[in-house]
Amino acid sequence: MGRLWHLLFNLVLLTVIVSALSLIVLRSFSSLQFYYTVLLEPSVLRPSNSTLLQFAAIEFNEAREKKDIDRLLEGKFDRLGRYPSIKSRQRQMSNENYKILSEFRKPLLDWSLNKRFEPDIMLNLTELVKRPVDRHYGLPDSNDRYGSCAVVGNSGILMKTEYGKLIDSQDFVIRLNNARINGFESHVGSKTNLSFVNSNILHFCARRPNCYCHPYGGKVPLIMYICQPVHFMDYTICNSSHSAPLLITDARLDNLCARIVKYYSAKDFVEETGKSLDEWGPAHDVVEFHYSSGMQAIVLALGICDKVSIFGFGKSAEATHHYHTNQKAELGLHDYAAEYKFYDDLIERPQVIPFLSDRFKVPTVVLYH
């Protein structure tokens, strides 16, 4: 009988030991699984914010652009294969025009020397943009910002709205890439204080007599960002015939916009696809990737306006890409979805936007759909 009880005791003890060991193993496995799924996976699939910031600061086109700038400053146009019209233009120029063309090096050099990251550029935009525009219009010379501004995009969704009067009621109206307004006034308004274009627009205008590039009238100032350094040639020639100011965005503002858009694009890419940052480049045209004209116009407005109202940004399956053309598809070199998330943050969470100076306060932003 004693032997039987001893056997039963051993069996119970063994069962307890096995159960305890199983519980320990199970807990260890659960902890390991938690460590892998919660701690390891995000670090692999989701780069840290500092990694995204470093990635956004990379200038993939820097070497090629620097080479082009150097050759232009040296007066060597023959090897700029992407610009075959340069040599023919040189042959056709009169002595007077050639003198003008030789002067393009100064603005090109000034622009190239400013190609750096400087977040405080947002604090200088009233001096760089607003004051020259105000002097042209005969307004008091002041660094005070405009009370209210409208940035009017070109999305086809504008045709479903009647924002014309609201747009015209703003103190300052910025329009993009010479979009036509005749016949669309009830949707887009008729007032224009500043025309914001990319330099490809001016390059096209430069073929016209006297570089005519004023769909809103010859008194409206024009500001452009440089897509290709060689476009300083068009700027120099056209600037001599424009009565209204022809301004160029500061390269420091270009740098800031490029970083912001690349940050939002890369962040959106890894979060939406689960892929690594290394795969962002092949998914985009990494060398040609660029912010849109509308995005930079909005950032410019942030620096010169106390309130920024945004119209004509967004898309719809029923709307054309531009209200004034039949274009349906977006350009592949822009990431509009990432830019829309930037606009959302401007409205709802401006404190999370990267690269802006702590000294700069984002003004009130309203997006009209």
Coordinates of C-alpha atoms in Angstrom, one line a residue:
M1 CA 0.0 0.0 0.0
G2 CA 2.9 2.4 0.9
R3 CA 4.5 1.6 -2.4
L4 CA 1.3 2.5 -4.3
W5 CA 1.1 5.9 -2.5
H6 CA 4.7 6.6 -3.2
L7 CA 4.1 5.9 -6.9
L8 CA 1.0 8.2 -7.0
F9 CA 3.0 10.9 -5.3
N10 CA 5.8 10.7 -7.9
L11 CA 3.2 10.9 -10.7
V12 CA 1.6 14.0 -9.2
L13 CA 5.0 15.6 -8.7
L14 CA 6.0 14.8 -12.2
T15 CA 2.8 16.3 -13.5
V16 CA 3.3 19.5 -11.5
I17 CA 6.9 19.8 -12.8
V18 CA 5.9 19.3 -16.4
S19 CA 3.1 21.8 -16.1
A20 CA 5.4 24.4 -14.5
L21 CA 8.0 23.9 -17.3
S22 CA 5.3 24.1 -20.0
L23 CA 4.1 27.4 -18.4
I24 CA 7.7 28.8 -18.4
V25 CA 8.3 27.8 -22.0
L26 CA 4.9 29.3 -23.1
R27 CA 5.6 32.5 -21.3
S28 CA 9.1 32.7 -22.8
F29 CA 7.7 32.1 -26.3
S30 CA 5.0 34.7 -25.8
S31 CA 7.6 37.2 -24.6
L32 CA 9.8 36.4 -27.6
Q33 CA 6.9 36.7 -29.9
F34 CA 5.9 40.1 -28.4
Y35 CA 9.5 41.3 -28.7
Y36 CA 9.6 40.4 -32.3
T37 CA 6.2 41.7 -33.4
V38 CA 6.1 44.8 -31.3
L39 CA 9.7 45.8 -31.0
L40 CA 11.6 44.3 -33.9
E41 CA 9.1 44.5 -36.7
P42 CA 8.5 48.3 -36.6
S43 CA 12.2 49.0 -36.5
V44 CA 12.6 46.9 -39.6
L45 CA 9.5 48.0 -41.6
R46 CA 9.2 51.6 -40.3
P47 CA 12.3 53.7 -40.2
S48 CA 12.7 56.2 -37.3
N49 CA 11.8 59.8 -37.9
S50 CA 15.5 60.7 -37.8
T51 CA 16.1 58.2 -40.6
L52 CA 13.3 59.8 -42.7
L53 CA 14.7 63.2 -42.0
Q54 CA 18.2 62.1 -43.2
F55 CA 16.7 60.5 -46.2
A56 CA 14.7 63.5 -47.2
A57 CA 17.9 65.6 -47.0
I58 CA 19.6 63.6 -49.8
E59 CA 19.8 65.5 -53.1
F60 CA 19.8 62.7 -55.7
N61 CA 20.2 65.2 -58.6
E62 CA 22.9 67.3 -57.0
A63 CA 25.9 66.0 -59.0
R64 CA 24.2 66.4 -62.3
E65 CA 22.9 69.8 -61.6
K66 CA 26.3 71.0 -60.2
K67 CA 27.9 69.8 -63.4
D68 CA 25.4 71.7 -65.5
I69 CA 25.8 74.9 -63.5
D70 CA 29.6 74.8 -63.8
R71 CA 29.4 74.3 -67.5
L72 CA 27.0 77.2 -67.9
L73 CA 29.1 79.5 -65.8
E74 CA 32.0 78.6 -68.0
G75 CA 30.0 79.4 -71.1
K76 CA 30.1 75.9 -72.3
F77 CA 26.7 74.9 -73.8
D78 CA 27.9 72.3 -76.3
R79 CA 27.7 69.3 -74.0
L80 CA 24.3 70.1 -72.5
G81 CA 22.6 67.4 -74.6
R82 CA 19.2 67.9 -73.0
Y83 CA 19.0 71.5 -74.3
P84 CA 19.6 71.2 -78.1
S85 CA 18.1 74.6 -78.8
I86 CA 21.0 76.5 -77.1
K87 CA 23.4 76.3 -80.0
S88 CA 20.8 77.4 -82.5
R89 CA 19.8 80.3 -80.3
Q90 CA 23.4 81.4 -80.1
R91 CA 23.7 81.5 -83.9
Q92 CA 20.5 83.5 -84.3
M93 CA 21.2 86.2 -81.7
S94 CA 22.1 89.7 -82.5
N95 CA 25.0 91.4 -80.8
E96 CA 22.7 93.1 -78.4
N97 CA 21.0 89.9 -77.4
Y98 CA 24.3 88.2 -77.0
K99 CA 25.3 90.9 -74.6
I100 CA 22.2 90.2 -72.6
L101 CA 22.8 86.5 -72.7
S102 CA 26.3 86.9 -71.4
E103 CA 24.8 88.6 -68.3
F104 CA 22.9 85.5 -67.2
R105 CA 25.9 84.2 -65.2
K106 CA 25.3 86.6 -62.3
P107 CA 21.7 85.5 -61.4
L108 CA 22.8 81.9 -62.0
L109 CA 25.8 82.3 -59.7
D110 CA 23.8 84.0 -57.0
W111 CA 21.1 81.3 -57.1
S112 CA 23.6 78.5 -57.0
L113 CA 25.4 80.0 -54.0
N114 CA 22.1 79.9 -52.1
K115 CA 21.5 76.2 -52.8
R116 CA 21.6 75.1 -49.2
F117 CA 19.2 74.2 -46.3
E118 CA 18.2 77.2 -44.2
P119 CA 14.9 76.8 -42.4
D120 CA 14.8 80.5 -41.5
I121 CA 14.2 81.3 -45.1
M122 CA 10.5 81.4 -44.2
L123 CA 11.2 84.5 -42.1
N124 CA 12.7 86.3 -45.1
L125 CA 10.0 85.9 -47.7
T126 CA 8.3 89.2 -47.0
E127 CA 11.7 90.9 -47.8
L128 CA 12.4 88.7 -50.8
V129 CA 8.9 88.6 -52.4
K130 CA 6.3 90.8 -50.8
R131 CA 8.3 94.1 -50.7
P132 CA 9.3 94.0 -54.4
V133 CA 5.7 93.2 -55.4
D134 CA 4.3 96.0 -53.2
R135 CA 6.8 98.5 -54.6
H136 CA 5.6 97.6 -58.1
Y137 CA 2.0 98.1 -57.1
G138 CA 2.8 101.4 -55.4
L139 CA 1.9 100.1 -51.9
P140 CA 3.6 101.2 -48.7
D141 CA 7.0 99.5 -48.2
S142 CA 6.4 97.2 -45.3
N143 CA 7.4 93.8 -43.9
D144 CA 3.9 93.3 -42.6
R145 CA 2.2 90.2 -44.1
Y146 CA -0.9 90.3 -46.2
G147 CA -4.1 89.8 -44.1
S148 CA -5.6 87.1 -46.4
C149 CA -4.3 85.2 -49.4
A150 CA -5.7 82.8 -51.9
V151 CA -3.6 80.2 -53.6
V152 CA -5.7 79.0 -56.6
G153 CA -4.7 75.6 -58.0
N154 CA -5.8 74.2 -61.3
S155 CA -7.7 71.0 -60.4
G156 CA -10.8 70.2 -62.4
I157 CA -12.7 70.0 -59.1
L158 CA -13.0 73.8 -59.3
M159 CA -15.7 73.3 -62.0
K160 CA -18.0 71.9 -59.4
T161 CA -17.7 75.0 -57.2
E162 CA -18.6 78.7 -57.3
Y163 CA -15.7 80.1 -55.4
G164 CA -15.0 83.0 -57.7
K165 CA -16.2 85.8 -55.5
L166 CA -14.6 84.3 -52.4
I167 CA -11.3 84.1 -54.2
D168 CA -11.5 87.7 -55.4
S169 CA -12.3 88.9 -51.8
Q170 CA -8.9 87.9 -50.6
D171 CA -6.2 90.6 -50.1
F172 CA -3.7 88.8 -52.4
V173 CA -4.4 86.1 -55.0
I174 CA -1.7 83.8 -56.4
R175 CA -2.3 81.7 -59.5
L176 CA -0.4 78.8 -61.0
N177 CA 1.4 78.2 -64.3
N178 CA -0.6 80.8 -66.3
A179 CA -3.9 78.9 -66.0
R180 CA -6.6 80.5 -68.1
I181 CA -9.3 82.3 -66.2
N182 CA -11.4 83.8 -69.0
G183 CA -14.7 82.0 -69.1
F184 CA -14.1 80.4 -65.7
E185 CA -14.5 83.5 -63.5
S186 CA -17.4 82.2 -61.4
H187 CA -15.4 79.1 -60.5
V188 CA -11.9 80.6 -60.1
G189 CA -12.3 84.3 -59.8
S190 CA -10.7 87.0 -61.9
K191 CA -8.3 88.7 -59.5
T192 CA -4.5 88.0 -59.8
N193 CA -1.8 89.7 -57.8
L194 CA 1.1 87.2 -58.4
S195 CA 1.6 84.6 -61.1
F196 CA 3.6 81.6 -59.8
V197 CA 5.1 79.4 -62.6
N198 CA 7.8 76.8 -63.1
S199 CA 10.6 77.8 -65.4
N200 CA 9.4 75.5 -68.2
I201 CA 6.5 78.0 -68.6
L202 CA 8.9 80.9 -69.1
H203 CA 11.1 78.8 -71.4
F204 CA 8.0 78.3 -73.7
C205 CA 7.1 82.0 -73.4
A206 CA 10.6 83.0 -74.4
R207 CA 9.9 81.9 -78.0
R208 CA 7.2 84.6 -78.3
P209 CA 7.8 88.2 -79.3
N210 CA 9.0 90.2 -76.3
C211 CA 8.8 87.0 -74.2
Y212 CA 5.1 87.6 -73.6
C213 CA 4.0 85.5 -70.6
H214 CA 1.2 87.5 -69.1
P215 CA -2.3 85.9 -69.4
Y216 CA -3.4 88.1 -66.4
G217 CA -2.1 91.3 -67.9
G218 CA 1.4 92.9 -68.2
K219 CA 1.2 94.5 -64.8
V220 CA 1.0 91.3 -62.8
P221 CA 4.4 90.2 -61.4
L222 CA 5.6 86.7 -62.1
I223 CA 7.7 84.5 -59.8
M224 CA 9.1 81.2 -60.9
Y225 CA 11.2 78.3 -59.5
I226 CA 14.0 77.0 -61.6
C227 CA 13.5 73.5 -63.1
Q228 CA 16.8 73.5 -65.0
P229 CA 19.7 75.9 -64.6
V230 CA 19.8 76.7 -68.3
H231 CA 16.5 78.5 -67.9
F232 CA 18.4 81.4 -66.4
M233 CA 19.1 82.2 -70.1
D234 CA 15.3 82.6 -70.6
Y235 CA 15.1 84.6 -67.4
T236 CA 17.8 87.1 -68.4
I237 CA 16.4 87.7 -71.9
C238 CA 12.8 88.0 -70.8
N239 CA 13.6 90.1 -67.7
S240 CA 14.8 92.9 -70.0
S241 CA 11.4 93.1 -71.7
H242 CA 9.1 92.7 -68.7
S243 CA 7.7 95.8 -67.1
A244 CA 6.4 93.9 -64.1
P245 CA 8.9 92.2 -61.7
L246 CA 10.1 88.8 -62.8
L247 CA 11.3 87.1 -59.7
I248 CA 13.0 83.8 -59.0
T249 CA 12.3 81.8 -55.9
D250 CA 15.3 81.7 -53.5
A251 CA 17.2 78.4 -53.8
R252 CA 16.9 78.0 -50.0
L253 CA 13.1 77.9 -50.3
D254 CA 13.5 75.4 -53.1
N255 CA 15.6 73.2 -50.8
L256 CA 13.1 73.5 -48.0
C257 CA 10.2 72.5 -50.2
A258 CA 12.2 69.6 -51.7
R259 CA 12.9 68.2 -48.2
I260 CA 9.4 68.5 -47.0
V261 CA 7.8 66.7 -50.0
K262 CA 10.4 64.0 -50.0
Y263 CA 9.9 63.4 -46.3
Y264 CA 6.1 63.0 -46.7
S265 CA 6.5 60.9 -49.8
A266 CA 9.0 58.5 -48.2
K267 CA 7.0 58.3 -45.0
D268 CA 3.8 57.5 -46.9
F269 CA 5.6 55.0 -49.0
V270 CA 6.9 52.8 -46.2
E271 CA 3.7 53.0 -44.2
E272 CA 1.4 52.2 -47.1
T273 CA 3.5 49.5 -48.8
G274 CA 5.5 48.0 -45.9
K275 CA 8.6 48.3 -48.0
S276 CA 11.9 49.7 -47.1
L277 CA 13.3 53.2 -47.9
D278 CA 15.7 51.5 -50.4
E279 CA 12.7 50.8 -52.6
W280 CA 11.3 54.3 -52.6
G281 CA 13.7 55.3 -55.4
P282 CA 12.8 52.6 -57.9
A283 CA 9.1 53.4 -57.2
H284 CA 9.6 57.0 -58.1
D285 CA 11.7 58.8 -60.8
V286 CA 14.3 59.5 -58.1
V287 CA 16.3 61.9 -60.3
E288 CA 13.4 63.8 -61.7
F289 CA 11.2 63.6 -58.6
H290 CA 10.0 67.1 -57.6
Y291 CA 7.5 69.0 -55.6
S292 CA 4.6 70.6 -57.6
S293 CA 4.3 74.3 -58.4
G294 CA 1.2 74.4 -56.2
M295 CA 3.0 73.0 -53.2
Q296 CA 5.7 75.7 -53.4
A297 CA 3.2 78.4 -54.0
I298 CA 1.4 77.4 -50.8
V299 CA 4.7 77.4 -48.8
L300 CA 5.5 80.8 -50.2
A301 CA 2.1 82.1 -49.1
L302 CA 2.7 80.8 -45.6
G303 CA 5.6 83.2 -45.4
I304 CA 3.8 86.4 -46.6
C305 CA 0.2 85.9 -45.4
D306 CA -1.6 85.8 -42.0
K307 CA -4.2 83.5 -43.5
V308 CA -3.9 81.2 -46.5
S309 CA -7.0 79.9 -48.3
I310 CA -6.3 77.0 -50.7
F311 CA -8.6 76.4 -53.7
G312 CA -8.4 73.9 -56.5
F313 CA -6.2 71.3 -54.9
G314 CA -7.4 67.7 -55.0
K315 CA -8.8 65.3 -57.5
S316 CA -11.9 63.5 -58.5
A317 CA -12.6 60.6 -60.8
E318 CA -15.2 62.8 -62.6
A319 CA -12.9 65.8 -63.0
T320 CA -10.0 66.5 -65.3
H321 CA -6.6 67.0 -63.9
H322 CA -6.7 70.7 -64.8
Y323 CA -9.9 72.7 -65.1
H324 CA -8.7 74.5 -68.2
T325 CA -7.4 71.5 -70.1
N326 CA -8.5 68.0 -71.0
Q327 CA -5.5 66.4 -69.2
K328 CA -6.7 63.5 -67.1
A329 CA -3.5 62.0 -65.7
E330 CA -1.1 63.3 -63.1
L331 CA 2.6 63.9 -63.7
G332 CA 4.7 61.0 -62.5
L333 CA 7.4 63.2 -61.1
H334 CA 5.1 64.6 -58.4
D335 CA 3.6 62.8 -55.4
Y336 CA 0.3 64.6 -55.0
A337 CA -0.9 62.2 -52.3
A338 CA 2.1 63.0 -50.1
E339 CA 1.6 66.7 -50.7
Y340 CA -2.1 66.5 -49.7
K341 CA -1.0 65.0 -46.4
F342 CA 1.3 67.9 -45.9
Y343 CA -1.6 70.3 -46.4
D344 CA -3.6 68.3 -43.9
D345 CA -0.9 68.8 -41.3
L346 CA -0.7 72.5 -42.1
I347 CA -4.4 72.7 -41.1
E348 CA -4.6 70.2 -38.2
R349 CA -1.0 69.6 -36.9
P350 CA 1.4 72.3 -38.0
Q351 CA 3.7 71.4 -35.1
V352 CA 4.7 68.0 -36.7
I353 CA 5.8 69.4 -40.0
P354 CA 9.6 68.8 -40.4
F355 CA 12.3 71.2 -41.4
L356 CA 10.5 74.4 -40.5
S357 CA 12.3 76.8 -38.2
D358 CA 11.1 76.9 -34.6
R359 CA 11.0 80.7 -35.0
F360 CA 8.4 80.4 -37.7
K361 CA 4.7 80.3 -36.8
V362 CA 2.5 78.6 -39.4
P363 CA -0.5 80.9 -40.2
T364 CA -4.1 79.9 -40.3
V365 CA -4.7 77.6 -43.4
V366 CA -8.1 76.7 -44.9
L367 CA -8.5 74.2 -47.7
Y368 CA -11.7 74.6 -49.8
H369 CA -12.9 71.4 -51.4

